[in-house]
Every structure is written in C-alpha cells, then in structure tokens.
Short mmCIF file of C-alpha atoms and ligand atoms in Angstrom, two decimals:
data_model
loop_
_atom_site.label_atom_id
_atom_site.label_comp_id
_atom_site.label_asym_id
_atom_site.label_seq_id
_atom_site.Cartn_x
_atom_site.Cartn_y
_atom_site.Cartn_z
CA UNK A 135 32.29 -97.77 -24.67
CA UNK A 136 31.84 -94.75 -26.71
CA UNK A 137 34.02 -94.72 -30.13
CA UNK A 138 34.97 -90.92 -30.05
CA UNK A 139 38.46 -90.84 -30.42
CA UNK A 140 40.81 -88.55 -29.32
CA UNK A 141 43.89 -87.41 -30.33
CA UNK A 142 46.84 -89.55 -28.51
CA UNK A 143 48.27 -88.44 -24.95
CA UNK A 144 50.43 -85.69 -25.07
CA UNK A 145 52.93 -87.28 -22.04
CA UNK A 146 53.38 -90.31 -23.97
CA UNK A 147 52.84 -89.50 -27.84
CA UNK A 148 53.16 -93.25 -28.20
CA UNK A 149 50.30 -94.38 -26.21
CA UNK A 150 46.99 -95.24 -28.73
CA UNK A 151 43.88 -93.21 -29.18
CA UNK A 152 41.60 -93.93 -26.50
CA UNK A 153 37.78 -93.26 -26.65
CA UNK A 154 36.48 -91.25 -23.84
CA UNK A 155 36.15 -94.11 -21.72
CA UNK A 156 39.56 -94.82 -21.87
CA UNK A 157 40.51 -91.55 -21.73
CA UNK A 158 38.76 -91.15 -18.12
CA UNK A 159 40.26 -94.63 -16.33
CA UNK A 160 43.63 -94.04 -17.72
CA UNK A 161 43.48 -90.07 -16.27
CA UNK A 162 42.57 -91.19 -12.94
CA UNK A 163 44.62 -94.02 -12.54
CA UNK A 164 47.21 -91.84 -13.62
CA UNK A 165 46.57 -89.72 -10.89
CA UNK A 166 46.54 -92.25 -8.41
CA UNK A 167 49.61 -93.95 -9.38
CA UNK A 168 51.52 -90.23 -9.46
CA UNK A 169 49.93 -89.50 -5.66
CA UNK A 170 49.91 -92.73 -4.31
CA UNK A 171 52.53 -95.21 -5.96
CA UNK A 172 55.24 -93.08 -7.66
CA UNK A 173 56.34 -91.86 -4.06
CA UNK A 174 57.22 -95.29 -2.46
CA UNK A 175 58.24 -97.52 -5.34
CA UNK A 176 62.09 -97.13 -4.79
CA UNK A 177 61.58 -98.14 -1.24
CA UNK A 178 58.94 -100.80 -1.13
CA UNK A 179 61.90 -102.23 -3.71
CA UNK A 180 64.42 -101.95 -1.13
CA UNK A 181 61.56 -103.28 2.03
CA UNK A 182 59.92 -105.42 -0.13
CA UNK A 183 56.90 -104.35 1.95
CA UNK A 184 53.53 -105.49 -0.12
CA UNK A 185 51.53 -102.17 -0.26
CA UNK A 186 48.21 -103.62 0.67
CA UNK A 187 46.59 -100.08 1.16
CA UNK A 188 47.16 -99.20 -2.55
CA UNK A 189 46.16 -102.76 -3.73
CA UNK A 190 42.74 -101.42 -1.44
CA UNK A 191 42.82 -98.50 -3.39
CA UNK A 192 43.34 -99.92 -6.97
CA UNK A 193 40.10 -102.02 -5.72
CA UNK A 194 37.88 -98.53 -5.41
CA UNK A 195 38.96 -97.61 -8.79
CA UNK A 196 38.11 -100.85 -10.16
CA UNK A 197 41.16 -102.07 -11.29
CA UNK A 198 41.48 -105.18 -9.45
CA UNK A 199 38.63 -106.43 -11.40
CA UNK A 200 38.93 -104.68 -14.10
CA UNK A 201 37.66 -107.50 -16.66
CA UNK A 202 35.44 -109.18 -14.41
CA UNK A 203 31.62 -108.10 -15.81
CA UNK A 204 29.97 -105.98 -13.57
CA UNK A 205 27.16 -108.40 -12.29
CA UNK A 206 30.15 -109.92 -10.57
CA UNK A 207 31.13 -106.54 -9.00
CA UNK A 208 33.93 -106.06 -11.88
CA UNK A 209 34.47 -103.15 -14.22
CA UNK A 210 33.72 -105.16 -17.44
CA UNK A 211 36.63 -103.62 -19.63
CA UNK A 212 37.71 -104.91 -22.74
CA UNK A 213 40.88 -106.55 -22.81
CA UNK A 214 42.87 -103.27 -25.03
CA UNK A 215 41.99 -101.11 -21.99
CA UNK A 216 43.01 -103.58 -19.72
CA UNK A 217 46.37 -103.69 -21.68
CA UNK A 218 46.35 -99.90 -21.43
CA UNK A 219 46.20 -100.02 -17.39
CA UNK A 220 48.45 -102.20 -17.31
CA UNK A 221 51.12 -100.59 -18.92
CA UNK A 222 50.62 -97.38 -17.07
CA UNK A 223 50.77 -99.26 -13.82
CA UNK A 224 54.26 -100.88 -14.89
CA UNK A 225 55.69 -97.82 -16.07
CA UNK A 226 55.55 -96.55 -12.16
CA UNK A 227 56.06 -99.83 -10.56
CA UNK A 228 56.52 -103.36 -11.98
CA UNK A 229 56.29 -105.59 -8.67
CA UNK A 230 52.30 -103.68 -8.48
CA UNK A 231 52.21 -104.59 -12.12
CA UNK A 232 52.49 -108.10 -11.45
CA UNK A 233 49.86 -108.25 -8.52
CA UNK A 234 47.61 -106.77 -10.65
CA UNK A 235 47.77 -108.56 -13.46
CA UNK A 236 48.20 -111.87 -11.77
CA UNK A 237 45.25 -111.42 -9.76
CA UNK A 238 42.92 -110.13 -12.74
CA UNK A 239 43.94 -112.59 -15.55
CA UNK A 240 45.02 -115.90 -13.78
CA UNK A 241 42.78 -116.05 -10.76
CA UNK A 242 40.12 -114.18 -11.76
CA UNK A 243 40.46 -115.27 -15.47
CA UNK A 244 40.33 -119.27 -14.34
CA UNK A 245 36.92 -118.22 -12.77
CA UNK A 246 35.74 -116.52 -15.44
CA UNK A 247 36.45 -119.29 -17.53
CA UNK A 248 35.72 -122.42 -16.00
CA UNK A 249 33.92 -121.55 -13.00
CA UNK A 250 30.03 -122.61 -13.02
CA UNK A 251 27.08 -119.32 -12.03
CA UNK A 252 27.69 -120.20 -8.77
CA UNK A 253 31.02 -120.30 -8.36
CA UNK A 254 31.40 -116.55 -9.94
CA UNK A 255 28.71 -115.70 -7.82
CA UNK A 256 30.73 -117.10 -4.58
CA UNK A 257 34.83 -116.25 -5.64
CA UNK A 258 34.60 -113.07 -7.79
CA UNK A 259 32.80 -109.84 -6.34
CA UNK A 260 35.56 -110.03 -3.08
CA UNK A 261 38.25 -110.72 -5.67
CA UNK A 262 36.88 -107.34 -7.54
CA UNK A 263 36.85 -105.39 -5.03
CA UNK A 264 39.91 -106.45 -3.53
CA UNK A 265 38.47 -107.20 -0.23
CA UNK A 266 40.54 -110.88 -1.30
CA UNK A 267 43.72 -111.37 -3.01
CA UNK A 268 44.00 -114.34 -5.94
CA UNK A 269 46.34 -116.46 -6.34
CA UNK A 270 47.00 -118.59 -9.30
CA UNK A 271 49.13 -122.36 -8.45
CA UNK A 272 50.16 -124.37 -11.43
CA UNK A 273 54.07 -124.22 -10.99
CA UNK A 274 55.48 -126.62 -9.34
CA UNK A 275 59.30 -127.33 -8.19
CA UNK A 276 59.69 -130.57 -11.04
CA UNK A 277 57.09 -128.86 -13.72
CA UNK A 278 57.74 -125.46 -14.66
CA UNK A 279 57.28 -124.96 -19.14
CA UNK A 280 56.04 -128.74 -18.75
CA UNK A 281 53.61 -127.95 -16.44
CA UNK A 282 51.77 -131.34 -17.25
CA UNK A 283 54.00 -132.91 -15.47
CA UNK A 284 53.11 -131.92 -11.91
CA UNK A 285 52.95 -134.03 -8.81
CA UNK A 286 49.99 -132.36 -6.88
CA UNK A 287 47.48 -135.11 -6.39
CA UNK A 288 43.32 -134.55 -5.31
CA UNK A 289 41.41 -137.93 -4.77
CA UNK A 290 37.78 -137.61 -4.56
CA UNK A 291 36.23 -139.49 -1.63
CA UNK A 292 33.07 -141.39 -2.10
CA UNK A 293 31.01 -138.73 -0.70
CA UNK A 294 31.68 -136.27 -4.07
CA UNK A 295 34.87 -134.16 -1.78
CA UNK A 296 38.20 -134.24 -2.48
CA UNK A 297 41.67 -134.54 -0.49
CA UNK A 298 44.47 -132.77 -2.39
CA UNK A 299 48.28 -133.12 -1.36
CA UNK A 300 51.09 -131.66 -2.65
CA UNK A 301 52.86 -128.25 -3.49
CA UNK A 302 53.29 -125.28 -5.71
CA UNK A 303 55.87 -122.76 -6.24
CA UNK A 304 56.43 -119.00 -7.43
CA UNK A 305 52.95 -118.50 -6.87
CA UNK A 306 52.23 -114.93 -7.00
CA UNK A 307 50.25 -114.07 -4.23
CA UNK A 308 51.11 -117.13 -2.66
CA UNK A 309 51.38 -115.24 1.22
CA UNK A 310 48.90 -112.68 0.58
CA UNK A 311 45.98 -114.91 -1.15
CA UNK A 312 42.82 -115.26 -0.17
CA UNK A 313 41.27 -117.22 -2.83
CA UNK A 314 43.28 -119.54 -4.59
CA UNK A 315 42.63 -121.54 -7.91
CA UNK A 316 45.32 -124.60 -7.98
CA UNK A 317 46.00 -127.39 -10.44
CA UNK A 318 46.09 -131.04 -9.41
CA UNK A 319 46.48 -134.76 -11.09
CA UNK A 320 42.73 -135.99 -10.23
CA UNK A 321 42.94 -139.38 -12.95
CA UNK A 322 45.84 -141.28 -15.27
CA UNK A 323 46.07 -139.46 -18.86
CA UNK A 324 44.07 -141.25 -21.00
CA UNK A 325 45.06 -143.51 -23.86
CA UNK A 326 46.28 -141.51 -26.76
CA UNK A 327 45.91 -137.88 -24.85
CA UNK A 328 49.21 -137.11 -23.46
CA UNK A 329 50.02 -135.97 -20.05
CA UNK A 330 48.07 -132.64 -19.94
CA UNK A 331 44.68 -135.16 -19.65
CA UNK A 332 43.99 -136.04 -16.19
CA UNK A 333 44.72 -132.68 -14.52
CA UNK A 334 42.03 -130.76 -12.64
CA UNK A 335 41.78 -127.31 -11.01
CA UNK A 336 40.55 -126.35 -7.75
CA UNK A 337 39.47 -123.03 -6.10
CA UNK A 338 38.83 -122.46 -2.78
CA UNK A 339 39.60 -119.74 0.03
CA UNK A 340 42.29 -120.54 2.12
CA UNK A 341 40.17 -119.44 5.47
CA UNK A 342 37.75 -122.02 4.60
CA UNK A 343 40.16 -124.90 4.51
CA UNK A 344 42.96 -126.47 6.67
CA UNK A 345 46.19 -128.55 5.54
CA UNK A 346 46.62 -125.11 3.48
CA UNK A 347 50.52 -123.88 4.18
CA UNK A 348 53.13 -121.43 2.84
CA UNK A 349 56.40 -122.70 2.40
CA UNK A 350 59.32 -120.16 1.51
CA UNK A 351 58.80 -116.94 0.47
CA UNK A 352 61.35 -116.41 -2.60
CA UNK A 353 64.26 -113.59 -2.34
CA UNK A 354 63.90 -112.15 -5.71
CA UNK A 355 65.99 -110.25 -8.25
CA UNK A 356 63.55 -107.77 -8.59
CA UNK A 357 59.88 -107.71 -8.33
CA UNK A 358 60.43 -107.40 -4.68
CA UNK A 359 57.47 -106.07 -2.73
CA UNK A 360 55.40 -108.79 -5.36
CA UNK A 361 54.63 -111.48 -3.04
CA UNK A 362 56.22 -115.09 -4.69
CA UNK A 363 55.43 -118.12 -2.23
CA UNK A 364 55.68 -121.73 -2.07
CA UNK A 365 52.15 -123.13 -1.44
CA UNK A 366 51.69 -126.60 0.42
CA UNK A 367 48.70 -128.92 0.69
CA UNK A 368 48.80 -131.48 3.23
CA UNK A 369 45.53 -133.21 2.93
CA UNK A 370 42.89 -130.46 2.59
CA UNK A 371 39.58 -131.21 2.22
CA UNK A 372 37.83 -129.44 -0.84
CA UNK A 373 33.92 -129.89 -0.86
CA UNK A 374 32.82 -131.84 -4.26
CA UNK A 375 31.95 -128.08 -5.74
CA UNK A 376 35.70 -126.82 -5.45
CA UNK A 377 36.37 -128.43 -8.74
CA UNK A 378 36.47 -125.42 -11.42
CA UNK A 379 35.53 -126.71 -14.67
CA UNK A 380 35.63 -130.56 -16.38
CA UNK A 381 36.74 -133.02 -13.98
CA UNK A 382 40.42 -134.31 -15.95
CA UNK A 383 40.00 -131.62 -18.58
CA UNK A 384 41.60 -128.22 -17.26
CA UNK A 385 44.73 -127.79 -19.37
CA UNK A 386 42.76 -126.63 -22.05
CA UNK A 387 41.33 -123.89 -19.36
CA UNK A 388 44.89 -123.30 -18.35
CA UNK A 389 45.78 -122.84 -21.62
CA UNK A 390 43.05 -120.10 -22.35
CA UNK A 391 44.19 -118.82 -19.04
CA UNK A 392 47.69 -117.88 -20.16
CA UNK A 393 46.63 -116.68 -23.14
CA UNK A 394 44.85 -114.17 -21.61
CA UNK A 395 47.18 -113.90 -18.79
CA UNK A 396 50.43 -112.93 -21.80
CA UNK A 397 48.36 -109.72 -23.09
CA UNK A 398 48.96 -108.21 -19.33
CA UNK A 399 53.11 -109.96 -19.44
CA UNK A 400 53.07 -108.48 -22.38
CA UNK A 401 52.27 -104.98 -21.62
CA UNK A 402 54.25 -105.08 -18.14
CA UNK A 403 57.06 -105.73 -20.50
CA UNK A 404 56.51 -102.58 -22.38
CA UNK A 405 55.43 -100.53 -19.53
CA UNK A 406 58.73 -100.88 -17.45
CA UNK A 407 60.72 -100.27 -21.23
CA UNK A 408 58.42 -97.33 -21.49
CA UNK A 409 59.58 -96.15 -18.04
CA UNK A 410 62.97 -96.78 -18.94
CA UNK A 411 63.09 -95.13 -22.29
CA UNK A 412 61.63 -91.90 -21.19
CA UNK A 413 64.50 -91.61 -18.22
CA UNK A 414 67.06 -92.46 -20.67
CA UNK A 415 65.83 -89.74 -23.50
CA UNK A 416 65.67 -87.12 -20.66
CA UNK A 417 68.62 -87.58 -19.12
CA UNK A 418 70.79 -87.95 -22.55
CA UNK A 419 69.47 -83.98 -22.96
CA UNK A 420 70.49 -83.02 -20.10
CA UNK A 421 73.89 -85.31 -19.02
CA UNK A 422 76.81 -82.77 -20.83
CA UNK A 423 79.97 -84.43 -22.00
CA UNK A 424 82.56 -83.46 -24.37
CA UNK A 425 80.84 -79.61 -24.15
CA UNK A 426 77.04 -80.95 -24.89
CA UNK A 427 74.25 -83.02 -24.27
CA UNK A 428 75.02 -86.61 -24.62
CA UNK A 429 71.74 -87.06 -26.56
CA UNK A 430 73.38 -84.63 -29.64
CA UNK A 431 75.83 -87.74 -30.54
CA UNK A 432 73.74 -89.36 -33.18
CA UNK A 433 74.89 -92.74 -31.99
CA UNK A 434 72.54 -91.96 -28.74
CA UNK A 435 69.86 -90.61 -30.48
CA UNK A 436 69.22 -93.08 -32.95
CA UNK A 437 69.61 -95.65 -30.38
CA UNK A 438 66.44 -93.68 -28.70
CA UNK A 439 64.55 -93.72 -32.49
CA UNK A 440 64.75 -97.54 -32.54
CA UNK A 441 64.06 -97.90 -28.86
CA UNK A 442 60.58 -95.62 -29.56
CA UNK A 443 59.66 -97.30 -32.64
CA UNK A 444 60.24 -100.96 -31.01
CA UNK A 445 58.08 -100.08 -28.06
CA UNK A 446 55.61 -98.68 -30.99
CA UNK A 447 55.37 -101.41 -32.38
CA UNK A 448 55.20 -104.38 -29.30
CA UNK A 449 51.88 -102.34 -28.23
CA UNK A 450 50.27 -102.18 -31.57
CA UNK A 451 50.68 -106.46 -31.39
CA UNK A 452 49.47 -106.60 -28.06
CA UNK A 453 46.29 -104.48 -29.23
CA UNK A 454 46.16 -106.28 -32.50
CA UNK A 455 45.86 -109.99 -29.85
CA UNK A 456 43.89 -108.05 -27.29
CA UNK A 457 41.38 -107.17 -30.23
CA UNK A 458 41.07 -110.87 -31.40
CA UNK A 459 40.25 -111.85 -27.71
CA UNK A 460 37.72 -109.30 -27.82
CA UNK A 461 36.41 -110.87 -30.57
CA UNK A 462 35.79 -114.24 -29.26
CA UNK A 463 38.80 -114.93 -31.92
CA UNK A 464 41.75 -117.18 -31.49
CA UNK A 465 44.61 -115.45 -30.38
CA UNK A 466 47.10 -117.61 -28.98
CA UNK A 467 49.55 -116.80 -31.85
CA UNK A 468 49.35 -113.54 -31.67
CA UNK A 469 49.70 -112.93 -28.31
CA UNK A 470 52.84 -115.29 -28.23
CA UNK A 471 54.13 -112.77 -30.61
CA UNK A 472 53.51 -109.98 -28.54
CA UNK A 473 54.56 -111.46 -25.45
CA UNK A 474 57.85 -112.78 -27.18
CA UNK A 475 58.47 -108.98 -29.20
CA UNK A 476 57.10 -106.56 -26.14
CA UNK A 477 59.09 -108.27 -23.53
CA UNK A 478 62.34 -108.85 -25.30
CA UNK A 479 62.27 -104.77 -26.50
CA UNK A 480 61.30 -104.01 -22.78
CA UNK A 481 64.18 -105.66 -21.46
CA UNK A 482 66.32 -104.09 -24.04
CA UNK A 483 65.11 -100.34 -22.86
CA UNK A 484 65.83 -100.85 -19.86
CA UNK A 485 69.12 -102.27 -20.62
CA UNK A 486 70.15 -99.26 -23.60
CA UNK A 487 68.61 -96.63 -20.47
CA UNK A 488 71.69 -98.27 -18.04
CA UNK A 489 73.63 -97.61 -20.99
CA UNK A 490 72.88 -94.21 -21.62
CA UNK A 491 72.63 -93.13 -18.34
CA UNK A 492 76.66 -94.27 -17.91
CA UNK A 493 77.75 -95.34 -14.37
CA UNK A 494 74.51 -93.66 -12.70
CA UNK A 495 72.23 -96.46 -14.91
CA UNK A 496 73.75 -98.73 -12.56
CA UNK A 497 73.18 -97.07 -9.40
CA UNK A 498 70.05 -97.49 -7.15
CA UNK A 499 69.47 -93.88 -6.75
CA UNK A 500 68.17 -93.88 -10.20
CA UNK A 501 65.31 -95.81 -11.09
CA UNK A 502 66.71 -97.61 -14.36
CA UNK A 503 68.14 -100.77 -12.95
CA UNK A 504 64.63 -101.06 -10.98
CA UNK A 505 63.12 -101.20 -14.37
CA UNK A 506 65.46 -103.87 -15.69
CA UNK A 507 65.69 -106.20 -12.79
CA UNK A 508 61.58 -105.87 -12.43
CA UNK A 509 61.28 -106.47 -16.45
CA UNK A 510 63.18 -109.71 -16.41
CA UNK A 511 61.13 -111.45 -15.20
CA UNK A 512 58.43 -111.17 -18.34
CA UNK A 513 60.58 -113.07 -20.34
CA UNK A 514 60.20 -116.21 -18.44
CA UNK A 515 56.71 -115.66 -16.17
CA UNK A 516 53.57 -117.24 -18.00
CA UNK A 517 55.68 -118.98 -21.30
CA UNK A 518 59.50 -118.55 -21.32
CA UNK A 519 60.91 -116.48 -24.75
CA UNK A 520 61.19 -120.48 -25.53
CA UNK A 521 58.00 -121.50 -24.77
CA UNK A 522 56.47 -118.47 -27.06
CA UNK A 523 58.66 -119.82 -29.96
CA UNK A 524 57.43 -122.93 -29.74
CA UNK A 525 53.82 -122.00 -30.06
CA UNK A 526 55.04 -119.54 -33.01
CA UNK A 527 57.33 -121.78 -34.97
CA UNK A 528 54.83 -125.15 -34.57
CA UNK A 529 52.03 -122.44 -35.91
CA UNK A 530 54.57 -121.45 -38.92
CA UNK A 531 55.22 -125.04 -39.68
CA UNK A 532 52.03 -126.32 -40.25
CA UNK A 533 51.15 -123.20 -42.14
CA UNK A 534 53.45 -124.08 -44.51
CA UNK A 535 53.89 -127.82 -44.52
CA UNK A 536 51.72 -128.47 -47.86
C1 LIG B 290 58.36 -113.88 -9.88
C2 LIG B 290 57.67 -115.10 -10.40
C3 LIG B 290 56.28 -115.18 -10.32
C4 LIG B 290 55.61 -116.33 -10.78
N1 LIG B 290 54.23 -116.44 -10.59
C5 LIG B 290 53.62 -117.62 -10.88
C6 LIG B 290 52.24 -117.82 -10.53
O1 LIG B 290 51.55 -116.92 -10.00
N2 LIG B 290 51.68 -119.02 -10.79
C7 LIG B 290 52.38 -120.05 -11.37
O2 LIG B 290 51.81 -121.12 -11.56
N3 LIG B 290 53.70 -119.88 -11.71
C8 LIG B 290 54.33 -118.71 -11.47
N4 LIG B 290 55.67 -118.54 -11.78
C9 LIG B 290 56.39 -119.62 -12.44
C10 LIG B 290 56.76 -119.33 -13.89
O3 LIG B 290 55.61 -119.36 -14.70
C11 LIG B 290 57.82 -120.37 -14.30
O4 LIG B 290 59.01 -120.01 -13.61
C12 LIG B 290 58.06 -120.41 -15.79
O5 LIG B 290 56.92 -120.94 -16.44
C13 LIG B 290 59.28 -121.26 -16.17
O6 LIG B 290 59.29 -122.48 -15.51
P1 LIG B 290 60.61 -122.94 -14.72
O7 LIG B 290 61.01 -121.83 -13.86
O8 LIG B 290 60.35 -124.25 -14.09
O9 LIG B 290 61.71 -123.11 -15.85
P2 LIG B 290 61.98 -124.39 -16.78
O10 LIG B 290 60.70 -124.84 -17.38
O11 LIG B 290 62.79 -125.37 -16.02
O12 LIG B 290 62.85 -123.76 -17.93
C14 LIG B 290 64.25 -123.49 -17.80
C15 LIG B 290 64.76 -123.02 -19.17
O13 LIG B 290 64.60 -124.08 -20.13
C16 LIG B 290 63.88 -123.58 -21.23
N5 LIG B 290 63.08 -124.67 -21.83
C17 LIG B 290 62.22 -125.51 -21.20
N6 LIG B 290 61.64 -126.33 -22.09
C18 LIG B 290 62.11 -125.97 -23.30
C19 LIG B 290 61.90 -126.44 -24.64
N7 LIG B 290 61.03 -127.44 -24.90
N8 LIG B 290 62.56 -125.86 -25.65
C20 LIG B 290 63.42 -124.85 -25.42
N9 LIG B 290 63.68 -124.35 -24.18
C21 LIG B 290 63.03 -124.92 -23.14
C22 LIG B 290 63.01 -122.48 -20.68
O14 LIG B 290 62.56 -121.62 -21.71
C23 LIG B 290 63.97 -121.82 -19.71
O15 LIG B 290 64.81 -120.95 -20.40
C24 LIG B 290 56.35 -117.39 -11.37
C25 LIG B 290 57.74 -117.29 -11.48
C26 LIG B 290 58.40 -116.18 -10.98
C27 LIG B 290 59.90 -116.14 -11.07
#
C-alpha cells in the first residue's frame, strides 16, 4: 500500500481518503457493481435468485478473498479497505453484501485463524477465487447469543476421525456452500471453564463427505437472494485433520472470528444507510409540496445534517477498530461500538429516507424499503444490539470498578 492520499470521493464526500491503492479497487468495483449489480438488485429481491455469475465475477476482482494473503490466492487487503468494499457493495445491494462478507470474514476468517499450513493450503485458494462458496455454522435452533450452548455433537473414533451429528441454522450460505467450517461439542466443559470449553470446529467440503443435508431454506424479510439454510449432520465422517484449531478450545477462535466478522456488519449497516440517505436527500430537492422542494423545510434538512454526520461518524469507528485489527491490537470493544453505532444509524436512514420520501418510501418501486428491510438484519446477525452492550458495558464496568 502506497500512503499518497487523495482528496475524498467526490460522489460520496463522506467516504475517507484512500491511498492509490484504494483508490483503484474501490473505482473498479464501483464499476462493476454500477454494470453488473445495480441493474438486477430490485428483482433478484423480488426472485430471490442467488446471482452466482456476479459472486464469479466479484472472485476475478478479488473480492471474495479479499483478506486472504496472496500465497493463498487472496488479495491480502487490510481490514479499512476491506471495510471500504464492503460498504460500497451494500450501498447497491445488501443480500450481495452479506455473501460477501460472510464468506470472507467467517469462513475464510476461521481458516485464517485456526486452520494449520495445510489446511490454508487445502480450503482457501478455491474459497478466493470463488470457485467454492463458505459457509460459516455456529447457530443453532436452542443457541443463538448463547451460542455455547449448542447441541451438535463430533465423537472421535479410535482411529483419530470423527462422527458429527446434529444441526445448524441461518447459516449463510448454507444451500450454496462448498466448504463449510461448523462448530460442535467434542468433550464436557471443564471444571471451572464454563460452557464455551469443550466446543470444537470442523471444516470440510460438503462433496467430500456424506450424512451432509440442508434442511429449510428460510423466507426472509429481506436479504432475499442471500442464501439462509438449515444445515444437518447425520453421522458424517470427518477425517482426524478436519478439526480446525485446539481440540475443546474454539470459542476463543469464534470469538476472534466475530470480531472480525462485526467490522464487515458494521459497514453493511452503513452502506445500506448510505444508500438510503443519498435517495432521501435527492428526492427531498426534487419532491415539490406546498410550492417547493420538500428539502427547503428546515425540519427535512436538518434531519438530512444529522443523518450525514451520524453515518460520518459510524465509519470513522469502524476505521478507528479496523485500524487496531491491523495492528495486531485488541479490538473487540471497539468494534462492538461500531457495530452497535453504524448499524443502529443505518437502520435509522433508511427509516428517516421512508419518511422523507412520504407514501412512495413505502412502495417497492423505490428502492428505500429494500434498504431498510435488508439493514435489519445487522442489528441482530453476528452479536444482537444486546449482545454488543454487553461486551461494552462489562468493558465500562471493570474500567471503572476501583
Ligand atoms: C439472515 C441471517 C443470516 C445469518 N447467518 C448466520 C451464519 O452464517 N452463521 C451463523 O452461525 N449464524 C447466522 N445467523 C444467526 C444469527 O447470528 C443469530 O440469529 C443471532 O446471533 C441471534 O441469535 P437468535 O436468533 O437465536 O436470537 P436469541 O439469542 O434468541 O435472542 C433473542 C433476543 O434476546 C436478546 N438477548 C439474548 N440474550 C440476551 C442477554 N443476555 N441480555 C439481553 N438481551 C439478550 C437478543 O439480543 C435478541 O434481541 C444468521 C441469522 C440471520 C437472520
């Protein structure tokens, strides 16, 4: 990366200096998202048709493995650019959004963290390049914010492999995966350690395995042509090297996992208020009422000035926790702040753009209530609003508990 800066984008005066680098992805994937996405976003909402070509395509630009280092076939961006792409790609269309950010940070991430040479060498380049789809299962129907408390069971056998039974649900990708990392109760919790010890994780590719089944695939508010599934294991047999990471010891992999995986929530969050905001401030100039444009009624257009400066602000904290996981820093405070602020004043564009836009804001033709049923969703994917608190308000408490 080069550090030239140049002056911020002149279609979103908003967005952060980017070095030339940044400058260059951001300018073609803008380009490809205008040609290629923009067009069919309304109705792949209405089909719910997963665009596989352009998922092909993101893969040539190398934005399905965008943070993956290159020796595994991945682009080897730092995690601000990746929050950059990922905010341009929700601004267009939030159900593409979520496969790409799913299938960089949770799949791909779990690899990257826990996986040993080999097993990057085996999972990642076709997960870079898109040739295979990731697919991250730690939800289940009885363990959602508790997540420690799911039922999937693997037993290892006495020749080192390992039969795993049970089920996951709202996986993302869950239909469409090819590789899938999956979390599983391998041993009892062990004195003193709580319920989180004892849970393992798992990746393997689904053509390589059998017992491997998809259970319903979920009619959702919005996110539609995302592809949410119910993933069931009925006895499949994982070789001995499936297991990603310490045997008993991956909740402290899933939790670096999420953290990574709430800098891309977060920006999605922004992206589709982003989208939102910029309807709603052209429209109010042009929708006339009362003899002028809606947007001269100072009540509108300082409703727009808070709106811009929220948004300002939710992508300055997901930069500020994107630069601290850059720097090998902890960051899981920060980035439950910027999931928790980005997402709350994404949702809240999108809900002031219905607003402004009258009776049209709630009419398909117009792309507003796309934005807000699509955006809803990052207030309770990868750590509810609640579950961001709680990491924020135990962090506050011990800060100040002397
Ligand atoms: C479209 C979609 C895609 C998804 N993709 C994936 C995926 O790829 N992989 C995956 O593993 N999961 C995935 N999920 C699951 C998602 O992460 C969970 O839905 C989420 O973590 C919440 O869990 P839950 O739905 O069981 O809600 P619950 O945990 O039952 O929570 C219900 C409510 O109770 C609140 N609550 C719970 N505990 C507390 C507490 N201690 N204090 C205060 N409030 C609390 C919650 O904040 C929430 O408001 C996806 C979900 C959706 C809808």
């Amino acid at each position: 990366m080069t550090s030239t800066l140049n002056r911020p984008d002149i279609t979103n005066p908003n967005t952060l200096p980017m070095n030339d680098d940044q400058r260059s992805i951001i300018g073609a994937l803008r380009d490809f998202l205008k040609n290629e996405v923009e067009p069919g976003a309304a109705e792949r909402d209405q089909t719910g048709e997963f665009p596989h070509d352009i998922v092909r395509g993101l893969g040539d630009l190398g934005i399905m493995g965008a943070q993956t280092p290159e020796e595994y076939g991945g682009s080897g961006l730092d995690t601000a650019t990746f929050a950059m792409i990922i905010e341009e790609i929700a601004a267009v269309d939030g159900s593409l959004c979520l496969t790409v950010a799913s299938h960089n940070s949770l799949c791909q991430g779990h690899i990257l963290i826990g996986g040993t040479e080999e097993q990057k060498r085996t999972f990642l380049p076709d997960l870079a390049t898109a040739k295979k789809l990731g697919a991250w299962g730690l939800t289940e129907p009885g363990s959602g914010s508790d997540s420690g408390g799911m039922q999937s069971r693997a037993a290892q056998q006495p020749d080192g492999s390992w039969i795993l039974n049970g089920s996951k649900n709202f996986i993302t990708q869950g239909s469409v995966g090819g590789t899938y990392v999956v979390l599983a109760r391998t041993d009892a919790a062990r004195e003193g350690r709580g319920k989180n010890d004892g849970i393992s994780a798992f990746v393997f590719n689904r053509d390589d395995v059998t017992g491997f089944s998809i259970g319903r695939k979920e009619d959702k508010l919005g996110l539609r042509s995302s592809d949410t599934a119910q993933l069931i294991f009925e006895d499949i047999h994982l070789p001995a090297d499936a297991l990603l990471g310490e045997r008993g010891n991956a909740f402290k992999d899933v939790m670096r996992v999420l953290d990574g995986g709430r800098v891309g929530i977060a920006a999605m969050g922004l992206g589709l208020g982003r989208a939102a905001f910029e309807y709603a401030a052209r429209y109010t100039l042009q929708r006339e009422q009362f003899g002028r444009p809606i947007a001269h009624n100072q009540d509108i257009s300082f409703r727009l000035a808070d709106i811009d400066t929220k948004l300002d602000a939710a992508r300055l904290l997901i930069r500020k926790a994107a630069d601290l996981k850059d720097a090998g820093l902890n960051f899981t405070v920060p980035v439950a702040r910027a999931k928790l602020y980005a997402t709350t004043v994404g949702v809240e564009a999108c809900d002031e753009a219905i607003q402004m836009l009258g009776g049209y804001g709630y009419i398909k033709e117009y792309p507003v209530e796309r934005y807000w049923r699509d955006n809803r969703l990052t207030r309770i994917g990868e750590g509810t609003d609640e579950v961001q608190r709680l990491v924020i308000s135990r962090d506050v408490l011990k800060r100040f508990a002397d």
